[in-house]
Short mmCIF file of C-alpha atoms in Angstrom, two decimals:
data_model
loop_
_atom_site.label_atom_id
_atom_site.label_comp_id
_atom_site.label_asym_id
_atom_site.label_seq_id
_atom_site.Cartn_x
_atom_site.Cartn_y
_atom_site.Cartn_z
CA UNK B 108 14.44 0.27 25.43
CA UNK B 109 12.62 -1.13 22.38
CA UNK B 110 12.83 -4.83 21.66
CA UNK B 111 15.38 -5.82 19.02
CA UNK B 112 13.87 -6.11 15.57
CA UNK B 113 15.52 -9.37 14.55
CA UNK B 114 13.50 -9.96 11.38
CA UNK B 115 11.67 -7.85 8.82
CA UNK B 116 8.37 -9.42 9.93
CA UNK B 117 9.02 -9.13 13.66
CA UNK B 118 6.09 -8.04 15.80
CA UNK B 119 6.22 -6.24 19.14
CA UNK B 120 5.14 -8.03 22.33
CA UNK B 121 2.11 -5.80 22.97
CA UNK B 122 0.83 -6.40 19.45
CA UNK B 123 1.17 -10.15 20.02
CA UNK B 124 -0.82 -9.95 23.25
CA UNK B 125 -3.48 -7.65 21.81
CA UNK B 126 -3.95 -9.91 18.80
CA UNK B 127 -4.28 -13.01 20.97
CA UNK B 128 -6.74 -11.31 23.33
CA UNK B 129 -8.99 -10.07 20.53
CA UNK B 130 -9.05 -13.49 18.89
CA UNK B 131 -10.01 -15.14 22.16
CA UNK B 132 -12.60 -12.44 22.99
CA UNK B 133 -14.35 -12.91 19.65
CA UNK B 134 -14.22 -16.69 19.84
CA UNK B 135 -15.73 -16.77 23.34
CA UNK B 136 -18.29 -14.05 22.67
CA UNK B 137 -16.83 -11.51 25.08
CA UNK B 138 -16.66 -8.90 22.31
CA UNK B 139 -18.21 -8.74 18.83
CA UNK B 140 -15.82 -8.47 15.87
CA UNK B 141 -15.93 -4.99 14.30
CA UNK B 142 -18.26 -4.76 11.29
CA UNK B 143 -15.83 -4.17 8.43
CA UNK B 144 -18.66 -3.49 6.01
CA UNK B 145 -19.37 -0.37 3.89
CA UNK B 146 -23.03 -0.09 4.91
CA UNK B 147 -22.23 -0.50 8.60
CA UNK B 148 -19.50 2.15 8.44
CA UNK B 149 -21.84 4.59 6.69
CA UNK B 150 -24.66 3.96 9.14
CA UNK B 151 -22.38 4.60 12.11
CA UNK B 152 -20.90 7.81 10.66
CA UNK B 153 -24.24 9.15 9.38
CA UNK B 154 -26.16 8.64 12.62
CA UNK B 155 -25.41 12.10 14.11
CA UNK B 156 -26.70 13.81 10.95
CA UNK B 157 -30.07 12.06 10.68
CA UNK B 158 -32.03 13.26 7.65
CA UNK B 159 -29.16 15.57 6.68
CA UNK B 160 -26.72 12.72 6.03
CA UNK B 161 -27.10 12.72 2.24
CA UNK B 162 -26.72 16.49 2.00
CA UNK B 163 -23.64 16.35 4.23
CA UNK B 164 -22.10 13.61 2.09
CA UNK B 165 -22.43 15.91 -0.93
CA UNK B 166 -21.26 19.03 0.92
CA UNK B 167 -18.71 20.83 -1.29
CA UNK B 168 -18.40 17.81 -3.62
CA UNK B 169 -19.55 16.88 -7.11
CA UNK B 170 -21.67 13.79 -7.79
CA UNK B 171 -18.59 12.25 -9.45
CA UNK B 172 -16.48 12.71 -6.32
CA UNK B 173 -19.21 11.26 -4.10
CA UNK B 174 -19.62 8.21 -6.34
CA UNK B 175 -15.86 7.68 -6.57
CA UNK B 176 -15.50 7.50 -2.79
CA UNK B 177 -18.42 5.07 -2.46
CA UNK B 178 -16.94 2.74 -5.05
CA UNK B 179 -13.48 2.96 -3.52
CA UNK B 180 -14.82 2.06 -0.08
CA UNK B 181 -16.70 -0.97 -1.43
CA UNK B 182 -13.71 -2.24 -3.41
CA UNK B 183 -11.16 -1.61 -0.66
CA UNK B 184 -13.16 -3.51 1.95
CA UNK B 185 -13.79 -6.35 -0.50
CA UNK B 186 -10.04 -6.62 -1.13
CA UNK B 187 -9.31 -6.53 2.59
CA UNK B 188 -11.67 -9.46 3.12
CA UNK B 189 -10.56 -11.46 0.06
CA UNK B 190 -6.81 -10.87 0.01
CA UNK B 191 -5.37 -9.24 3.13
CA UNK B 192 -5.90 -12.17 5.54
CA UNK B 193 -6.10 -9.75 8.45
CA UNK B 194 -5.63 -11.10 11.94
CA UNK B 195 -7.90 -9.90 14.79
CA UNK B 196 -5.68 -6.89 15.54
CA UNK B 197 -5.45 -6.08 11.83
CA UNK B 198 -9.21 -6.26 11.38
CA UNK B 199 -9.68 -3.97 14.36
CA UNK B 200 -7.11 -1.49 13.05
CA UNK B 201 -8.64 -1.57 9.57
CA UNK B 202 -12.08 -0.89 11.01
CA UNK B 203 -10.70 1.98 13.08
CA UNK B 204 -9.00 3.61 10.10
CA UNK B 205 -11.94 3.30 7.75
CA UNK B 206 -14.50 4.34 10.36
CA UNK B 207 -12.49 7.51 10.92
CA UNK B 208 -12.23 8.15 7.17
CA UNK B 209 -16.01 7.97 6.70
CA UNK B 210 -16.69 9.99 9.85
CA UNK B 211 -14.26 12.73 8.76
CA UNK B 212 -15.69 12.77 5.26
CA UNK B 213 -19.13 13.59 6.60
CA UNK B 214 -17.71 16.08 9.10
CA UNK B 215 -15.95 17.92 6.29
CA UNK B 216 -19.13 17.88 4.21
CA UNK B 217 -21.05 19.46 7.09
CA UNK B 218 -18.32 22.08 7.54
CA UNK B 219 -18.29 22.98 3.84
CA UNK B 220 -22.07 23.33 3.77
CA UNK B 221 -21.83 25.73 6.69
CA UNK B 222 -18.73 27.57 5.47
CA UNK B 223 -18.48 27.21 1.68
CA UNK B 224 -16.02 30.10 1.50
CA UNK B 225 -13.33 27.79 2.86
CA UNK B 226 -13.24 26.05 -0.51
CA UNK B 227 -12.40 29.33 -2.26
CA UNK B 228 -9.34 30.02 -0.09
CA UNK B 229 -6.55 31.27 -2.38
CA UNK B 230 -3.29 29.37 -1.94
CA UNK B 231 0.26 30.63 -2.36
CA UNK B 232 2.10 28.47 -4.95
CA UNK B 233 3.30 25.41 -3.02
CA UNK B 234 6.66 23.65 -3.03
CA UNK B 235 6.02 19.98 -3.83
CA UNK B 236 8.64 17.34 -3.06
CA UNK B 237 8.40 14.28 -5.26
CA UNK B 238 10.38 11.08 -4.98
CA UNK B 239 10.23 7.51 -3.81
CA UNK B 240 9.57 6.55 -0.25
CA UNK B 241 12.94 6.36 1.55
CA UNK B 242 14.72 8.52 -1.06
CA UNK B 243 15.45 11.48 1.20
CA UNK B 244 12.10 13.21 0.79
CA UNK B 245 11.53 13.42 4.54
CA UNK B 246 14.86 15.13 5.14
CA UNK B 247 14.24 17.64 2.35
CA UNK B 248 10.71 18.22 3.61
CA UNK B 249 11.85 18.85 7.18
CA UNK B 250 14.62 21.22 6.10
CA UNK B 251 12.42 23.31 3.81
CA UNK B 252 9.61 23.35 6.37
CA UNK B 253 12.03 24.98 8.83
CA UNK B 254 12.16 28.08 6.60
CA UNK B 255 9.88 30.66 8.28
CA UNK B 256 8.84 31.87 4.82
CA UNK B 257 7.06 28.56 4.21
CA UNK B 258 4.18 26.73 5.89
CA UNK B 259 3.86 23.02 6.48
CA UNK B 260 1.45 20.34 7.67
CA UNK B 261 1.83 18.86 11.14
CA UNK B 262 1.02 15.29 12.13
CA UNK B 263 -2.07 16.47 14.01
CA UNK B 264 -3.29 18.33 10.89
CA UNK B 265 -2.66 15.35 8.63
CA UNK B 266 -4.28 12.61 10.68
CA UNK B 267 -6.92 14.69 12.46
CA UNK B 268 -7.74 17.21 9.72
CA UNK B 269 -11.25 18.31 10.72
CA UNK B 270 -10.84 21.60 12.64
CA UNK B 271 -11.46 21.23 16.38
CA UNK B 272 -11.44 23.73 19.25
CA UNK B 273 -8.88 24.06 22.04
CA UNK B 274 -6.13 22.17 20.24
CA UNK B 275 -7.92 18.85 20.73
CA UNK B 276 -6.57 17.48 17.43
CA UNK B 277 -3.06 17.76 18.79
CA UNK B 278 -4.07 15.98 22.00
CA UNK B 279 -5.73 13.19 20.01
CA UNK B 280 -2.65 12.87 17.83
CA UNK B 281 -0.33 12.59 20.82
CA UNK B 282 -2.47 9.86 22.39
CA UNK B 283 -2.70 8.03 19.09
CA UNK B 284 1.08 8.07 18.58
CA UNK B 285 1.63 6.80 22.12
CA UNK B 286 -0.72 3.88 21.48
CA UNK B 287 0.80 3.09 18.07
CA UNK B 288 4.29 3.29 19.51
CA UNK B 289 3.35 0.78 22.20
CA UNK B 290 1.97 -1.63 19.59
CA UNK B 291 4.88 -1.09 17.21
CA UNK B 292 8.14 -0.37 19.07
CA UNK B 293 10.06 0.19 15.80
CA UNK B 294 7.64 2.70 14.29
CA UNK B 295 9.59 5.78 15.36
CA UNK B 296 12.89 4.43 14.03
CA UNK B 297 11.36 3.82 10.60
CA UNK B 298 9.37 7.06 10.34
CA UNK B 299 9.80 9.45 13.29
CA UNK B 300 6.59 11.30 14.16
CA UNK B 301 5.31 13.73 16.79
CA UNK B 302 1.91 15.38 17.15
CA UNK B 303 3.16 18.88 16.37
CA UNK B 304 6.01 17.94 14.04
CA UNK B 305 6.30 18.29 10.27
CA UNK B 306 4.37 15.51 8.52
CA UNK B 307 3.57 14.51 4.96
CA UNK B 308 0.01 14.79 3.65
CA UNK B 309 -0.44 11.05 2.98
CA UNK B 310 -3.45 10.94 5.29
CA UNK B 311 -5.24 13.53 3.13
CA UNK B 312 -4.95 11.14 0.19
CA UNK B 313 -6.10 8.22 2.30
CA UNK B 314 -9.09 10.34 3.33
CA UNK B 315 -10.32 9.88 -0.25
CA UNK B 316 -9.22 6.21 -0.24
CA UNK B 317 -6.16 6.47 -2.46
CA UNK B 318 -4.48 3.08 -2.36
CA UNK B 319 -1.06 4.22 -1.13
CA UNK B 320 -1.45 4.11 2.66
CA UNK B 321 -3.52 0.92 2.58
CA UNK B 322 -1.27 -1.14 0.31
CA UNK B 323 1.63 -0.36 2.67
CA UNK B 324 -0.30 -2.11 5.48
CA UNK B 325 -2.38 -4.80 3.80
CA UNK B 326 -1.89 -7.26 0.93
CA UNK B 327 -4.59 -5.90 -1.43
CA UNK B 328 -3.22 -6.32 -4.97
CA UNK B 329 -6.66 -6.24 -6.61
CA UNK B 330 -7.48 -2.86 -5.09
CA UNK B 331 -4.02 -1.48 -5.85
CA UNK B 332 -4.20 -2.57 -9.49
CA UNK B 333 -7.68 -1.09 -9.92
CA UNK B 334 -6.82 2.18 -8.20
CA UNK B 335 -3.51 2.65 -10.05
CA UNK B 336 -5.28 2.88 -13.41
CA UNK B 337 -8.35 4.79 -12.22
CA UNK B 338 -8.59 8.54 -12.75
CA UNK B 339 -7.20 10.01 -9.49
CA UNK B 340 -8.82 13.42 -10.01
CA UNK B 341 -11.61 12.86 -7.40
CA UNK B 342 -8.99 11.93 -4.81
CA UNK B 343 -6.91 15.02 -5.49
CA UNK B 344 -9.92 17.34 -5.58
CA UNK B 345 -10.71 16.19 -2.04
CA UNK B 346 -7.05 16.67 -1.16
CA UNK B 347 -7.17 20.28 -2.37
CA UNK B 348 -10.40 20.91 -0.44
CA UNK B 349 -8.71 19.73 2.75
CA UNK B 350 -5.60 21.78 1.95
CA UNK B 351 -7.64 24.96 1.45
CA UNK B 352 -9.55 24.32 4.67
CA UNK B 353 -6.38 23.72 6.65
CA UNK B 354 -4.71 26.84 5.18
CA UNK B 355 -7.73 29.01 6.01
CA UNK B 356 -8.38 27.75 9.54
CA UNK B 357 -4.68 27.90 10.50
CA UNK B 358 -4.15 31.31 8.86
CA UNK B 359 -1.43 30.01 6.52
CA UNK B 360 -2.88 30.57 3.07
CA UNK B 361 -0.43 33.36 2.17
CA UNK B 362 2.65 31.20 2.86
CA UNK B 363 3.76 28.59 0.30
CA UNK B 364 3.06 25.13 1.69
CA UNK B 365 5.94 22.64 1.54
CA UNK B 366 4.30 19.29 0.79
CA UNK B 367 5.48 15.78 0.16
CA UNK B 368 3.89 12.38 -0.32
CA UNK B 369 5.72 9.62 -2.21
CA UNK B 370 2.41 8.74 -3.89
CA UNK B 371 2.46 12.14 -5.62
CA UNK B 372 4.85 10.46 -8.06
CA UNK B 373 2.07 8.18 -9.30
CA UNK B 374 -0.33 11.03 -9.96
CA UNK B 375 1.94 13.99 -10.66
CA UNK B 376 0.20 15.03 -13.86
CA UNK B 377 -3.15 15.27 -12.06
CA UNK B 378 -1.66 17.13 -9.10
CA UNK B 379 0.00 19.69 -11.37
CA UNK B 380 -3.25 20.31 -13.22
CA UNK B 381 -4.76 21.35 -9.90
CA UNK B 382 -1.68 23.26 -8.69
CA UNK B 383 -0.11 24.59 -11.90
CA UNK B 384 1.98 27.28 -10.15
CA UNK B 385 3.82 24.78 -7.95
CA UNK B 386 7.58 24.59 -7.58
CA UNK B 387 8.96 21.04 -7.68
CA UNK B 388 11.82 19.34 -5.85
CA UNK B 389 12.69 15.90 -7.21
CA UNK B 390 14.46 13.64 -4.68
CA UNK B 391 16.54 10.83 -6.17
CA UNK B 392 18.29 7.78 -4.71
CA UNK B 393 19.64 4.47 -6.03
CA UNK B 394 16.73 2.11 -6.54
CA UNK B 395 18.24 -0.82 -4.64
CA UNK B 396 18.55 1.29 -1.48
CA UNK B 397 15.01 2.61 -1.93
CA UNK B 398 13.70 -0.93 -2.33
CA UNK B 399 15.39 -2.28 0.82
CA UNK B 400 14.07 0.53 2.97
CA UNK B 401 10.57 0.46 1.45
CA UNK B 402 10.26 -3.29 1.98
CA UNK B 403 11.35 -2.84 5.59
CA UNK B 404 8.70 -0.19 6.21
CA UNK B 405 5.90 -2.15 4.54
CA UNK B 406 6.87 -5.43 6.23
CA UNK B 407 6.83 -3.71 9.62
CA UNK B 408 3.31 -2.38 9.03
CA UNK B 409 1.92 -5.58 7.53
CA UNK B 410 3.34 -7.96 10.12
CA UNK B 411 1.23 -6.35 12.85
CA UNK B 412 -2.01 -6.83 10.93
CA UNK B 413 -1.59 -10.23 9.30
CA UNK B 414 -0.05 -13.55 10.34
CA UNK B 415 0.63 -14.67 6.76
CA UNK B 416 2.83 -11.92 5.31
CA UNK B 417 5.00 -12.91 2.35
CA UNK B 418 8.27 -11.02 1.95
CA UNK B 419 8.54 -12.10 -1.69
CA UNK B 420 5.15 -10.57 -2.43
CA UNK B 421 6.05 -7.39 -0.54
CA UNK B 422 9.30 -6.99 -2.48
CA UNK B 423 7.51 -7.65 -5.77
CA UNK B 424 4.91 -5.00 -4.95
CA UNK B 425 7.54 -2.36 -4.21
CA UNK B 426 9.61 -3.18 -7.28
CA UNK B 427 6.45 -2.53 -9.24
CA UNK B 428 5.78 0.73 -7.35
CA UNK B 429 9.26 2.05 -8.03
CA UNK B 430 9.01 1.31 -11.75
CA UNK B 431 5.49 2.74 -12.02
CA UNK B 432 6.40 5.95 -10.23
CA UNK B 433 9.58 6.44 -12.26
CA UNK B 434 7.59 6.11 -15.47
CA UNK B 435 4.85 8.50 -14.40
CA UNK B 436 7.19 11.14 -13.02
CA UNK B 437 9.22 11.11 -16.24
CA UNK B 438 6.04 11.51 -18.27
CA UNK B 439 4.73 14.39 -16.14
CA UNK B 440 8.06 16.23 -16.07
CA UNK B 441 8.64 15.88 -19.80
CA UNK B 442 6.33 18.81 -20.47
CA UNK B 443 6.88 20.70 -17.22
CA UNK B 444 7.96 24.31 -17.72
CA UNK B 445 7.85 25.44 -14.08
CA UNK B 446 10.65 25.63 -11.49
CA UNK B 447 12.31 22.28 -10.78
CA UNK B 448 15.20 21.33 -8.50
CA UNK B 449 16.78 17.88 -8.29
CA UNK B 450 18.46 16.62 -5.12
CA UNK B 451 20.18 13.27 -4.68
CA UNK B 452 20.35 11.33 -1.45
CA UNK B 453 24.16 11.18 -1.71
CA UNK B 454 24.49 14.94 -2.26
CA UNK B 455 22.42 15.61 0.84
CA UNK B 456 24.61 13.27 2.85
CA UNK B 457 27.83 14.81 1.56
CA UNK B 458 26.91 18.51 1.83
CA UNK B 459 23.32 19.20 2.80
CA UNK B 460 23.84 22.96 3.01
CA UNK B 461 25.28 23.16 -0.50
CA UNK B 462 22.51 20.93 -1.85
CA UNK B 463 19.81 23.08 -0.27
CA UNK B 464 21.44 26.27 -1.59
CA UNK B 465 21.35 24.82 -5.13
CA UNK B 466 17.74 23.78 -4.57
CA UNK B 467 16.70 27.32 -3.63
CA UNK B 468 18.58 28.78 -6.60
CA UNK B 469 16.88 26.36 -9.01
CA UNK B 470 13.48 27.24 -7.56
CA UNK B 471 14.15 30.98 -7.81
CA UNK B 472 13.77 31.47 -4.04
CA UNK B 473 16.09 33.40 -1.73
CA UNK B 474 17.71 31.33 1.00
CA UNK B 475 17.71 33.73 3.95
CA UNK B 476 19.85 33.75 7.05
CA UNK B 477 16.96 32.91 9.40
CA UNK B 478 15.99 29.99 7.15
CA UNK B 479 19.53 28.60 7.14
CA UNK B 480 19.81 29.01 10.90
CA UNK B 481 16.56 27.09 11.40
CA UNK B 482 17.80 24.32 9.11
CA UNK B 483 21.03 24.01 11.09
CA UNK B 484 18.92 23.45 14.21
CA UNK B 485 16.99 20.72 12.42
CA UNK B 486 20.18 18.97 11.34
CA UNK B 487 21.71 19.27 14.80
CA UNK B 488 18.62 17.69 16.35
CA UNK B 489 18.67 14.86 13.80
CA UNK B 490 22.08 13.60 14.88
CA UNK B 491 20.43 11.77 17.75
CA UNK B 492 17.18 11.02 15.95
CA UNK B 493 15.27 7.73 15.98
CA UNK B 494 15.90 7.16 12.25
CA UNK B 495 19.50 6.02 12.86
CA UNK B 496 18.09 2.85 14.42
CA UNK B 497 16.41 1.94 11.14
CA UNK B 498 19.71 2.22 9.27
CA UNK B 499 21.20 -0.16 11.82
CA UNK B 500 18.27 -2.57 11.33
CA UNK B 501 18.79 -2.60 7.55
CA UNK B 502 22.51 -3.23 7.98
CA UNK B 503 21.80 -6.12 10.35
CA UNK B 504 19.24 -7.66 7.98
CA UNK B 505 21.74 -7.42 5.09
CA UNK B 506 24.35 -9.28 7.14
CA UNK B 507 21.95 -12.02 8.21
CA UNK B 508 20.50 -12.45 4.71
#
């Protein structure tokens, strides 16, 4: 049984021990601290490619996209050092994430040099779910992904996106989730995950160093502010390259992909320029409920990686995110002429089947018997899901103030 989460900034016992051990190991010289430095990360990732490293970095990408990633990496690491106040475990986790990002970037470049046709893979018009984190987007995503007429991204595809033989990405994902679950015993209650389960494409944005996944873990306001006003087109061009590659290698290009990332709301205009035939589902929920749940998620992530988290700063950041995303979604949808369905959190709770039927009708898609049967199985399985524990946590925090 998981330890009781008695505070928003609670930390699991294994994370406490791991953090203490790493701090002691660095202090006594048993282990060197990881080199959280752009040049060191590049040198490590580029080593297997030797003289080909520069060509691989540019594989399938424009000079603008290459330069954008380089600048993002430099600025993100600078913000992590200057603002995040990472503890030893946090520094190690940050190094691990960014080392993987750079390694995967070069691996994709090598793949696209070898197989450039992957980048020309035609895509069926996707269904894109937009809405705030904790607004019901995950439930909508999981229900629509159950429809056999659609395709979806799995956790192993999202977080280990470079194609690998023999299903090794799924094995890596399962091991990774086991390790993360041990460090963070409340992770599955806040956002249930499994290696082969439906997953959002957030990691494909983080692969191009979009701020969204990093600001939910680290206090990096300077990087967030800079990235929020920067042209996101290079990030989303990389996202589309990964999407085309995944669709081609998994044989799913002909099926509409159901996708969702809360950060889509910040950059919806750019995303729709790249995917103009998309169908949109807009998830809506009262902002106070969104804020409480978002703060809980971010606090849980940040508390593991820093000993100086500030709940006031976290709440302020997510109030800002909600307002920013509302403004940008309204602007993008003002001129949108394509299919659009709107679903509220309360409607889904009251009558999910009726809400989904209206969604399909608004999108101009037939809701088939097999699709509805698959969705009923999803809802039946969710009655005992981990996410109910998070609702209980939020209720307990509200009572204790």
